[in-house]
Tab-separated table of C-alpha atoms in Angstrom:
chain	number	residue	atom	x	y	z
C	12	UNK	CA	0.000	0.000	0.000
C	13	UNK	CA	1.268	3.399	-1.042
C	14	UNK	CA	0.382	4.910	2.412
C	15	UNK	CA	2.230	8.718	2.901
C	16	UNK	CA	3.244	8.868	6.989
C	17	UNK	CA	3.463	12.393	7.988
C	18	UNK	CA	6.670	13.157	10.545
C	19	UNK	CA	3.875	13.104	13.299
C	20	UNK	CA	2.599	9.939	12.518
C	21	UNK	CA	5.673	8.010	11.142
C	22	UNK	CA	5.780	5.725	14.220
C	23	UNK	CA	2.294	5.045	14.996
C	24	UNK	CA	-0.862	2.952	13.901
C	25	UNK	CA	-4.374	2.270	15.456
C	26	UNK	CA	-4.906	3.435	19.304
C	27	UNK	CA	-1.700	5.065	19.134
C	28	UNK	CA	-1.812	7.433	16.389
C	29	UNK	CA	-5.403	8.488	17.924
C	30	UNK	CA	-4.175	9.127	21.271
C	31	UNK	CA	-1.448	11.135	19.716
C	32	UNK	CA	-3.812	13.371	18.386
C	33	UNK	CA	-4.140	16.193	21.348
C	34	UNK	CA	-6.774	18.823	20.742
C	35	UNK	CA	-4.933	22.007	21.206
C	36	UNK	CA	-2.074	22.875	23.239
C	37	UNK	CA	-2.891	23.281	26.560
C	38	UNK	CA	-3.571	26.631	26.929
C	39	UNK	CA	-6.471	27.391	24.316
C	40	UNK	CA	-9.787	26.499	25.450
C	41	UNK	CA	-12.219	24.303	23.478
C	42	UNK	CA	-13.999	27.836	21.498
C	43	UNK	CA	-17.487	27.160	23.096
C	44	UNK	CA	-19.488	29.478	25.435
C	45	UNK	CA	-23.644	30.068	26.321
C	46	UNK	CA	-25.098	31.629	23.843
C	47	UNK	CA	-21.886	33.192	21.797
C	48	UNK	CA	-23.174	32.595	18.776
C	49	UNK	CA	-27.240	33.842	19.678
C	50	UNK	CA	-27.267	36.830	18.400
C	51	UNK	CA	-24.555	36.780	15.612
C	52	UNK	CA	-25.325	33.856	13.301
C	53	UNK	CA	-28.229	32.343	11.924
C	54	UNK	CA	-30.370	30.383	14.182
C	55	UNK	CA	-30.138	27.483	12.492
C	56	UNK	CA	-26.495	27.190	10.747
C	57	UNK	CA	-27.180	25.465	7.629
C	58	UNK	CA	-24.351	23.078	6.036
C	59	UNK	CA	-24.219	21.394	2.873
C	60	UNK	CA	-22.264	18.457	2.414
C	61	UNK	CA	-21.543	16.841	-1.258
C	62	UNK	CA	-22.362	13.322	-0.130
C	63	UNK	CA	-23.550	10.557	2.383
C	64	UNK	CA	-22.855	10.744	5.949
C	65	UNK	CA	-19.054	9.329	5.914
C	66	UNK	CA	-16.099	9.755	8.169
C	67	UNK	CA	-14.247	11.998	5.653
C	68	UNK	CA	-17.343	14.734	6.476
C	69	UNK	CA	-17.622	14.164	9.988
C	70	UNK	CA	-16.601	17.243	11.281
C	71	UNK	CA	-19.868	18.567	9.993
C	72	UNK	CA	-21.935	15.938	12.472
C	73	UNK	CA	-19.268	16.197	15.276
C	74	UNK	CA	-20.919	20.111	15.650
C	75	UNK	CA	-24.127	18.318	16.233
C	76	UNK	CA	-22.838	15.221	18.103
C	77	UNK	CA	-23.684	11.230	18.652
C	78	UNK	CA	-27.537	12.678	19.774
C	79	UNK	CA	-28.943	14.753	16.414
C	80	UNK	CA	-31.786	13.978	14.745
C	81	UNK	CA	-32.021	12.239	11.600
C	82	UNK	CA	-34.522	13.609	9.259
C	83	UNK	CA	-34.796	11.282	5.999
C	84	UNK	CA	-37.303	13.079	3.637
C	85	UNK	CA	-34.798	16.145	3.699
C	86	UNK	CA	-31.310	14.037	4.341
C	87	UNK	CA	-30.006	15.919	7.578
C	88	UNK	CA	-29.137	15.498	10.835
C	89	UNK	CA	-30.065	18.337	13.097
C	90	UNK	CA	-28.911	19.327	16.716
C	91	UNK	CA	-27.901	22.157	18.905
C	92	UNK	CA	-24.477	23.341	18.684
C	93	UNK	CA	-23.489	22.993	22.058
C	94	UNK	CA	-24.813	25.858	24.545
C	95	UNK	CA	-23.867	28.632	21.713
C	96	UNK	CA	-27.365	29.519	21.334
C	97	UNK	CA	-28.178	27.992	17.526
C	98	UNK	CA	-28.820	24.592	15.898
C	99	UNK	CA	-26.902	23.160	12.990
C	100	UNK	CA	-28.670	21.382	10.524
C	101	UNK	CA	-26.128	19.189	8.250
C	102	UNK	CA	-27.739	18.234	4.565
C	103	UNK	CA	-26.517	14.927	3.020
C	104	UNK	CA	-25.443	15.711	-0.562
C	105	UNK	CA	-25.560	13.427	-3.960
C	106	UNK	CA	-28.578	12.542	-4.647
C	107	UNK	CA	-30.051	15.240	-2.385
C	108	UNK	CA	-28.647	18.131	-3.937
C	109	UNK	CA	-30.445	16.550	-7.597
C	110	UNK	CA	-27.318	16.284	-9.222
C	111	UNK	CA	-26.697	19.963	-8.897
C	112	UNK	CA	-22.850	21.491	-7.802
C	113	UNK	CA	-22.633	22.914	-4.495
C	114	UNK	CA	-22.202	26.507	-5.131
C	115	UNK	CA	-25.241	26.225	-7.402
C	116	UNK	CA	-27.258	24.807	-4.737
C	117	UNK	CA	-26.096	27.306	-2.098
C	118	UNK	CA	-27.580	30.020	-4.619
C	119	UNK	CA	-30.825	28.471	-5.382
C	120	UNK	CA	-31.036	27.575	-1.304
C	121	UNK	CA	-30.071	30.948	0.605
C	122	UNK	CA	-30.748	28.822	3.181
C	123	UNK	CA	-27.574	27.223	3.448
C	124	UNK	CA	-24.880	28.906	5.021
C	125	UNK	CA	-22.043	26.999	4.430
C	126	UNK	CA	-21.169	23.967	1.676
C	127	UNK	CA	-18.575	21.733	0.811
C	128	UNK	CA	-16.894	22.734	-2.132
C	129	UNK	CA	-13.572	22.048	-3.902
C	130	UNK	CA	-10.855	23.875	-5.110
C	131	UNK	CA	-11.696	22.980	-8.436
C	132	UNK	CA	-15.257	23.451	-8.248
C	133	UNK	CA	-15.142	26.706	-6.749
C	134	UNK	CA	-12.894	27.816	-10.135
C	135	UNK	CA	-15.342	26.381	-12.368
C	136	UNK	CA	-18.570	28.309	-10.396
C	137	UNK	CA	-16.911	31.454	-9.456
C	138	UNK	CA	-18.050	33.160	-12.985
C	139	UNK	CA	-21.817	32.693	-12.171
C	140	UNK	CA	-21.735	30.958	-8.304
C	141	UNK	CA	-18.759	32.880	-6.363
C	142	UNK	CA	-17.704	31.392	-3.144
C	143	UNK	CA	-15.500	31.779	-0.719
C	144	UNK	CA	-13.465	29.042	1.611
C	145	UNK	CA	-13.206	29.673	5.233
C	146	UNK	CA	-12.295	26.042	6.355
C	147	UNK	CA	-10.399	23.136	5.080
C	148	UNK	CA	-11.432	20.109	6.829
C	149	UNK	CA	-9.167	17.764	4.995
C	150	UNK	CA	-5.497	18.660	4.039
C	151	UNK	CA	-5.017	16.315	1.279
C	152	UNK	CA	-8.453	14.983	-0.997
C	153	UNK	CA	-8.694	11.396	-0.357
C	154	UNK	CA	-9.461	10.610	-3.928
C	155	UNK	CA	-7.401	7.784	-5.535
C	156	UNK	CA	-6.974	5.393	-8.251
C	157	UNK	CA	-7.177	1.967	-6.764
C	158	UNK	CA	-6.043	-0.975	-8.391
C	159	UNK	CA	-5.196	-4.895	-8.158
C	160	UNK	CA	-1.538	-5.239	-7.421
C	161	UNK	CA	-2.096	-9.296	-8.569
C	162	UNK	CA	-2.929	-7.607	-12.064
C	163	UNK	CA	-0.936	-4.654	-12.702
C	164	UNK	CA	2.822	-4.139	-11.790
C	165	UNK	CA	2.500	-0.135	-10.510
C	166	UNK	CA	4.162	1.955	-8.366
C	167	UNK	CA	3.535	5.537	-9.398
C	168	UNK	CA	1.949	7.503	-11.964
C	169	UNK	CA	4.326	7.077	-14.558
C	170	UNK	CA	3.479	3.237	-14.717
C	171	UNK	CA	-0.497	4.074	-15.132
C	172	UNK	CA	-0.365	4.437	-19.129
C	173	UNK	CA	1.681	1.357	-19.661
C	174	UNK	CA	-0.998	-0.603	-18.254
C	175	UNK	CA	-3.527	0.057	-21.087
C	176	UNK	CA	-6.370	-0.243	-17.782
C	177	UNK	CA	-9.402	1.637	-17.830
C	178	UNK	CA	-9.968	3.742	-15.128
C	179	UNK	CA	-13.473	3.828	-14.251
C	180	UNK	CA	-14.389	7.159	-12.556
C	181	UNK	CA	-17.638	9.317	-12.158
C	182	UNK	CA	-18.394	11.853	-15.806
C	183	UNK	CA	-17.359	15.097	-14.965
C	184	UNK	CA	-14.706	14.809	-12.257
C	185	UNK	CA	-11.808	17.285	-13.428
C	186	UNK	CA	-9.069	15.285	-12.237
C	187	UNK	CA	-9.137	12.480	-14.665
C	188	UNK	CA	-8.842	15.247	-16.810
C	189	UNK	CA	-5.826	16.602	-15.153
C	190	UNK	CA	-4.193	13.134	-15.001
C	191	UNK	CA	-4.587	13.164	-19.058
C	192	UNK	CA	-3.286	16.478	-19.655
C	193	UNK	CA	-0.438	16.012	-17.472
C	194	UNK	CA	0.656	12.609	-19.503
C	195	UNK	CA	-0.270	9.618	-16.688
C	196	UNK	CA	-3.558	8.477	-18.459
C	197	UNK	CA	-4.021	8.137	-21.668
C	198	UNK	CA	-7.785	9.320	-23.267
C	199	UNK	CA	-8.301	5.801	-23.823
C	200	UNK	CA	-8.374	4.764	-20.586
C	201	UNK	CA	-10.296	7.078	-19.331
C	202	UNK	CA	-14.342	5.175	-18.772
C	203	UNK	CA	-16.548	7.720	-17.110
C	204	UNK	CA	-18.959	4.584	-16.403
C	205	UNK	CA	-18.418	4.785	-12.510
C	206	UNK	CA	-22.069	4.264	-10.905
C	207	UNK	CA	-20.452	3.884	-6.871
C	208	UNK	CA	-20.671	0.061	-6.633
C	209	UNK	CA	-17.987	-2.284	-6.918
C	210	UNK	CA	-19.854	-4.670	-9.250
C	211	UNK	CA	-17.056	-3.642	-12.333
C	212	UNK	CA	-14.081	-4.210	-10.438
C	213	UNK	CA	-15.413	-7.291	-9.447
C	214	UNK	CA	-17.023	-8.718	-12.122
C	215	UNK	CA	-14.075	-7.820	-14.354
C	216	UNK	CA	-11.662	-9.966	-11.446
C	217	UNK	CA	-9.354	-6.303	-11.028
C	218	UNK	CA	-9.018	-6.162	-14.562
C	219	UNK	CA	-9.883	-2.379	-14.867
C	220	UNK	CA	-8.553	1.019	-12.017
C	221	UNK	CA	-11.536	2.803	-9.890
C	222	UNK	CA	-11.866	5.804	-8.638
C	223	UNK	CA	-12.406	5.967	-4.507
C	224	UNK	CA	-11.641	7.608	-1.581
C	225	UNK	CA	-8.341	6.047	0.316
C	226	UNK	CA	-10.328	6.317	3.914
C	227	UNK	CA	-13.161	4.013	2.186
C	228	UNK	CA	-12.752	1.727	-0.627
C	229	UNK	CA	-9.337	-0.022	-0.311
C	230	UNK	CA	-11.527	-1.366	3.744
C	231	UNK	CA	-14.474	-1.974	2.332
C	232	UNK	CA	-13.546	-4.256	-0.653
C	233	UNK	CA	-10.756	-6.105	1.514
C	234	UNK	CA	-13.122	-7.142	4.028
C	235	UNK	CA	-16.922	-6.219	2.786
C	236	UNK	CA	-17.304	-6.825	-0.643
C	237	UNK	CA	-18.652	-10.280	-1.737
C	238	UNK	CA	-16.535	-11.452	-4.694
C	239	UNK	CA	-13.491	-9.422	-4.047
C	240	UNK	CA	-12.366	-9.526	-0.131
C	241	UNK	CA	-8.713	-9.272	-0.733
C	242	UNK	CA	-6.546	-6.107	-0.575
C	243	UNK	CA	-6.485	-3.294	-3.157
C	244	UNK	CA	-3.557	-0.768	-3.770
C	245	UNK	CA	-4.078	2.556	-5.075
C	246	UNK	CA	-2.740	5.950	-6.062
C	247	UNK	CA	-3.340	9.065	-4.246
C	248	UNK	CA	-4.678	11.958	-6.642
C	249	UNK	CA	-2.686	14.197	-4.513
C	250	UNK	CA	0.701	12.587	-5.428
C	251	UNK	CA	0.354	13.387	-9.204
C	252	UNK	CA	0.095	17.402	-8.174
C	253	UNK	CA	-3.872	17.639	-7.856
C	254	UNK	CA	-3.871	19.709	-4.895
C	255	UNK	CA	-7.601	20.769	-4.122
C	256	UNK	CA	-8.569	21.185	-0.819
C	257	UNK	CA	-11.613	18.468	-1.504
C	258	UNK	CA	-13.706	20.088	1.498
C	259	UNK	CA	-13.518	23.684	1.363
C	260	UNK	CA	-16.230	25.005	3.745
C	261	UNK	CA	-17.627	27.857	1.647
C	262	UNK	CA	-19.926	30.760	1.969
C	263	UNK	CA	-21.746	32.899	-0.811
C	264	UNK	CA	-18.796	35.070	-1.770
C	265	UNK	CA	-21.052	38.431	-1.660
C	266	UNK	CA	-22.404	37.005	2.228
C	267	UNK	CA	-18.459	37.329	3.576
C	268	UNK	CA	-18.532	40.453	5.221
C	269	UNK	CA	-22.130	39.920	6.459
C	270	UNK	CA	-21.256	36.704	8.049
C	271	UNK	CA	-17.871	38.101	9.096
C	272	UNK	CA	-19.076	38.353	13.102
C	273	UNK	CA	-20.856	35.301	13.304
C	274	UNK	CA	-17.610	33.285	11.004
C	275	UNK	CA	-15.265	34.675	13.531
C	276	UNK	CA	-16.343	32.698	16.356
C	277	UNK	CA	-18.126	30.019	14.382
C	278	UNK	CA	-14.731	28.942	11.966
C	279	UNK	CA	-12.639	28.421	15.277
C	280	UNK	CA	-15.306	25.634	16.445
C	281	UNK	CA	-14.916	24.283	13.084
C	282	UNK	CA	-11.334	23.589	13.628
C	283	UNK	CA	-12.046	22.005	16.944
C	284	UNK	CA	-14.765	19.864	15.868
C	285	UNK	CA	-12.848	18.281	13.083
C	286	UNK	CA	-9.876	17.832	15.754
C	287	UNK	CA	-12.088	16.626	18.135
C	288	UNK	CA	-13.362	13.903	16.287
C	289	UNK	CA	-10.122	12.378	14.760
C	290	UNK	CA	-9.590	12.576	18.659
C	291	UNK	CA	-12.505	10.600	19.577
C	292	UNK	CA	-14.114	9.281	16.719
C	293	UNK	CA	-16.279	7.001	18.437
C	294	UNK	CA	-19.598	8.915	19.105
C	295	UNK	CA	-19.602	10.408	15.697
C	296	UNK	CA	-18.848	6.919	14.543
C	297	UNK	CA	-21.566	5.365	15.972
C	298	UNK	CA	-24.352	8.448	15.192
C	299	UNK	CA	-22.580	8.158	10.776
C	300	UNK	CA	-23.844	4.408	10.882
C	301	UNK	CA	-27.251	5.557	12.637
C	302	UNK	CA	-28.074	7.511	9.257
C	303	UNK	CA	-26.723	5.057	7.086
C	304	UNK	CA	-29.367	2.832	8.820
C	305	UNK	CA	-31.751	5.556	8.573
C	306	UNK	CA	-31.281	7.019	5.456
C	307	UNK	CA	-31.148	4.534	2.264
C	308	UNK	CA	-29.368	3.976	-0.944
C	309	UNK	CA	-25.783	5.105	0.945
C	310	UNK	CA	-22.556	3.695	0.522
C	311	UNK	CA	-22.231	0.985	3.106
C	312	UNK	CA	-21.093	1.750	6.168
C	313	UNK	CA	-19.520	0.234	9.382
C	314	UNK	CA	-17.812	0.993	12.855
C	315	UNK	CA	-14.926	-1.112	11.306
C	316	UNK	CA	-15.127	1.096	8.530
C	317	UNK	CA	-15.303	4.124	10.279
C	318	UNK	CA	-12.595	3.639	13.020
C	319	UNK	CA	-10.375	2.725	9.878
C	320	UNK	CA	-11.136	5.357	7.833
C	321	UNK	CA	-10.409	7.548	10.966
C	322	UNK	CA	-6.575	5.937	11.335
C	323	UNK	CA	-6.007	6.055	7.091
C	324	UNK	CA	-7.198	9.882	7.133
C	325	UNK	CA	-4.291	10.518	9.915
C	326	UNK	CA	-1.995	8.319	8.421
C	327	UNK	CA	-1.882	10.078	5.069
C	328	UNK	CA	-2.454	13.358	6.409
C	329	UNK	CA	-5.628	13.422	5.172
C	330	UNK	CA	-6.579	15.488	8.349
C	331	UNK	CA	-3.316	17.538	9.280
C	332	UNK	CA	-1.890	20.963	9.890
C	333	UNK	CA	-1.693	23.129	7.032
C	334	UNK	CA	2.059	24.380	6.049
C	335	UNK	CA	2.187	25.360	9.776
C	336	UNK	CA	0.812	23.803	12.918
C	337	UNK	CA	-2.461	25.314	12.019
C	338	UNK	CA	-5.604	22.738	11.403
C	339	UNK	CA	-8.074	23.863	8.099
C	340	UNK	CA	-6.233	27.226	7.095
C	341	UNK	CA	-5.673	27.971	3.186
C	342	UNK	CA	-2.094	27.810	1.347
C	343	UNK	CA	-2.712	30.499	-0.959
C	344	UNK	CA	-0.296	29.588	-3.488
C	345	UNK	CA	-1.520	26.137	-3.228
C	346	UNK	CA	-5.017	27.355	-4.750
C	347	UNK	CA	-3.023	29.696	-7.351
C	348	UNK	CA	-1.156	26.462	-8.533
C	349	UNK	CA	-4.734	24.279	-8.438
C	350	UNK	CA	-6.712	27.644	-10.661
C	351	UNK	CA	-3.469	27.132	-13.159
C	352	UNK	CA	-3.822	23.773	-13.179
C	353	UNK	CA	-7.723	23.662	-14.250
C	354	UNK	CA	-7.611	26.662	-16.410
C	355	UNK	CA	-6.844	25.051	-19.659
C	356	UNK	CA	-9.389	22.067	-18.805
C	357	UNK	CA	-12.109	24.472	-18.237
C	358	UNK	CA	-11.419	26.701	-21.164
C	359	UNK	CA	-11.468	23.019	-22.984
C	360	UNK	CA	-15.067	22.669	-22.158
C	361	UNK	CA	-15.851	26.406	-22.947
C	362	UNK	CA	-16.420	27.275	-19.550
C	363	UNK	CA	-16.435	30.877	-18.787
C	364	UNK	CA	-13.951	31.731	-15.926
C	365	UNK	CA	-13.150	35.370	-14.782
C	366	UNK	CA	-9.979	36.988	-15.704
C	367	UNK	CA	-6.912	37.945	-13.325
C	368	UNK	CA	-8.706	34.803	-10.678
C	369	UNK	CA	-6.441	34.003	-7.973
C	370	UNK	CA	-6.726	32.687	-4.571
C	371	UNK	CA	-7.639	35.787	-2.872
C	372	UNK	CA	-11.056	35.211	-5.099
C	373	UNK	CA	-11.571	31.859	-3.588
C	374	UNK	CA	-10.267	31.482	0.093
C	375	UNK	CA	-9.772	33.439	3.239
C	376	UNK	CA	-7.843	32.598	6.292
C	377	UNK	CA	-8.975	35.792	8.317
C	378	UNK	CA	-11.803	33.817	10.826
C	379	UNK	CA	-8.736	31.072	11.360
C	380	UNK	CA	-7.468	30.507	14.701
C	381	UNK	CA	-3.843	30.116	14.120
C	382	UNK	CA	-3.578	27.975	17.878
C	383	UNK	CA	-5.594	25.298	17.024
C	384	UNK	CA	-3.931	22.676	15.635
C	385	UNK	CA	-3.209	18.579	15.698
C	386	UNK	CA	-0.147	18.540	18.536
């Protein structure tokens, strides 16, 4: 497996490499208090995730906790943030958003007040559907290639074309388009056929590369899916210079300086929560595979699952510090190199994207709490 240990993690797997995983240091209180938020944000904070309850978005349910209630007509989960005087209602994406982009469902639901939305993504909207990141919950996307290592002989990107294997991934991800320009996949390989089931991998005995998530898939089909239950490698999306921030908590771009008050003490707990639960995941664990029960036609979902996903997220650094010990702030010239990157595949499609865009168009770090960190 082509698992990346960050400096902090090197040394440690499983209970370890949780319990490693202090809050803050010492000194910084968890960013909580009666009724802070009463008067300053919405009653009811509205987020939009982009899929099914999983542990890759469970910072979004750790603001709500193991105790929210699951509404399945609608696809949320809804609770009280803490004693801070509001609820938070989090909205379960993919099918629920009816195949619509975040940013375009944040504008048709004004609703919402924040939504999950990638680098790339928020390039490709911010003609018609600006927004603007205040929070990275994940460091590095999770999104790989995964692959049979009994059927093809690879060890990086530059052994992907050689192969001649389709890689099945969902029509209009960008990054398979990315992977093409930059000379690791040829157009031939490329079979936007993915419909989020195994049943090609398996039915074709490993014969063709899958798109996934590296905190999901390469679990699941070692020890859950009928047919296969053997182990998968994979290649991280990451490692071949894709660097989106996959969950970019975003507001309407023209909101900012509205929402400024009520993101200045809201962000902070945003950091926390998503440090909190990599601390202990177990809670939010158990409350993800409540809505999975709940809710149907998700992925499948387990605590095994979950409390691996939660070690394979740390392990690669899916959830880490930013360039500094800061958790969820913005590398600026990180997005500048991911808005050069997509450019020339969105002018390709004839896409409309605003002059002169940098990163100052698509992220902040100003409601960041620079103290709050993984230790």
């Amino acid at each position: 497996m082509h698992r990346r240990f960050t400096a902090a993690a090197a040394a440690l797997t499983g209970a370890s490499l949780l319990a490693a995983c202090t809050a803050t240091t010492a000194d910084v209180p968890a960013p909580t208090g009666e009724g802070v938020l009463a008067d300053i944000c919405p009653s009811t904070i509205v987020i939009q995730t982009d899929w099914f309850a999983t542990p890759e978005r469970a910072a979004a349910f750790q603001l709500v906790g193991p105790d929210g209630t699951v509404d399945v007509e609608k696809g949320a989960y809804t609770g009280p943030l803490g004693d801070t005087g509001v609820n938070v209602e989090v909205r379960l994406g993919g099918p629920f958003l009816g195949g619509q982009p975040v940013p375009a469902q944040m504008y048709q639901d004004t609703s919402i007040t924040l939504g999950f939305v990638p680098t790339d993504d928020a390039v490709r909207a911010n003609a018609e559907f600006p927004v603007t990141g205040v929070f990275a919950s994940l460091e590095v996307t999770p999104q790989i290639v995964m692959f049979d290592p009994a059927t093809y002989d690879v060890d990086s990107w530059d052994d992907v074309k050689a192969t001649g294997a389709p890689i099945v991934y969902t029509e209009g991800k960008v990054f398979m388009d990315y992977l093409i320009a930059q000379g690791y996949v040829d157009p031939s390989q490329a079979d936007a056929s993915f419909d989020g089931t195994p049943s090609r991998f398996v039915a074709e005995g490993g014969r063709v590369m899958q798109q996934g998530y590296v905190s999901n898939e390469p679990y699941r089909w070692e020890h859950d899916v009928e047919g296969w239950m053997k182990p998968t490698d994979y290649l991280m999306i990451d490692d071949a210079g894709y660097e989106v921030y996959q969950h970019a908590w975003s507001v309407r771009s023209g909101e900012l300086e509205e929402l400024a008050p009520c993101l200045t003490e809201l962000v902070p707990m945003l950091q926390q929560a998503q440090i909190d639960y990599v601390t202990d995941p177990e809670p939010v664990n158990e409350a993800i595979l409540r809505i999975a029960e709940t809710i149907p036609d998700g992925p499948p979902i387990t605590l095994e699952g979950n409390a691996d996903s939660v070690e394979v997220q740390l392990a690669e650094g899916i959830v880490s510090n930013g360039p500094d010990d800061t958790l969820g702030n913005f590398d600026t010239d990180r997005v500048d190199r991911v808005i050069a990157a997509v450019l020339p595949i969105f002018e390709g499609y004839g896409e409309t994207i605003p002059d002169g865009l940098s990163a100052d168009d698509l992220v902040t770090n100003e409601f960041i709490d620079p103290a709050i960190g993984l230790r």
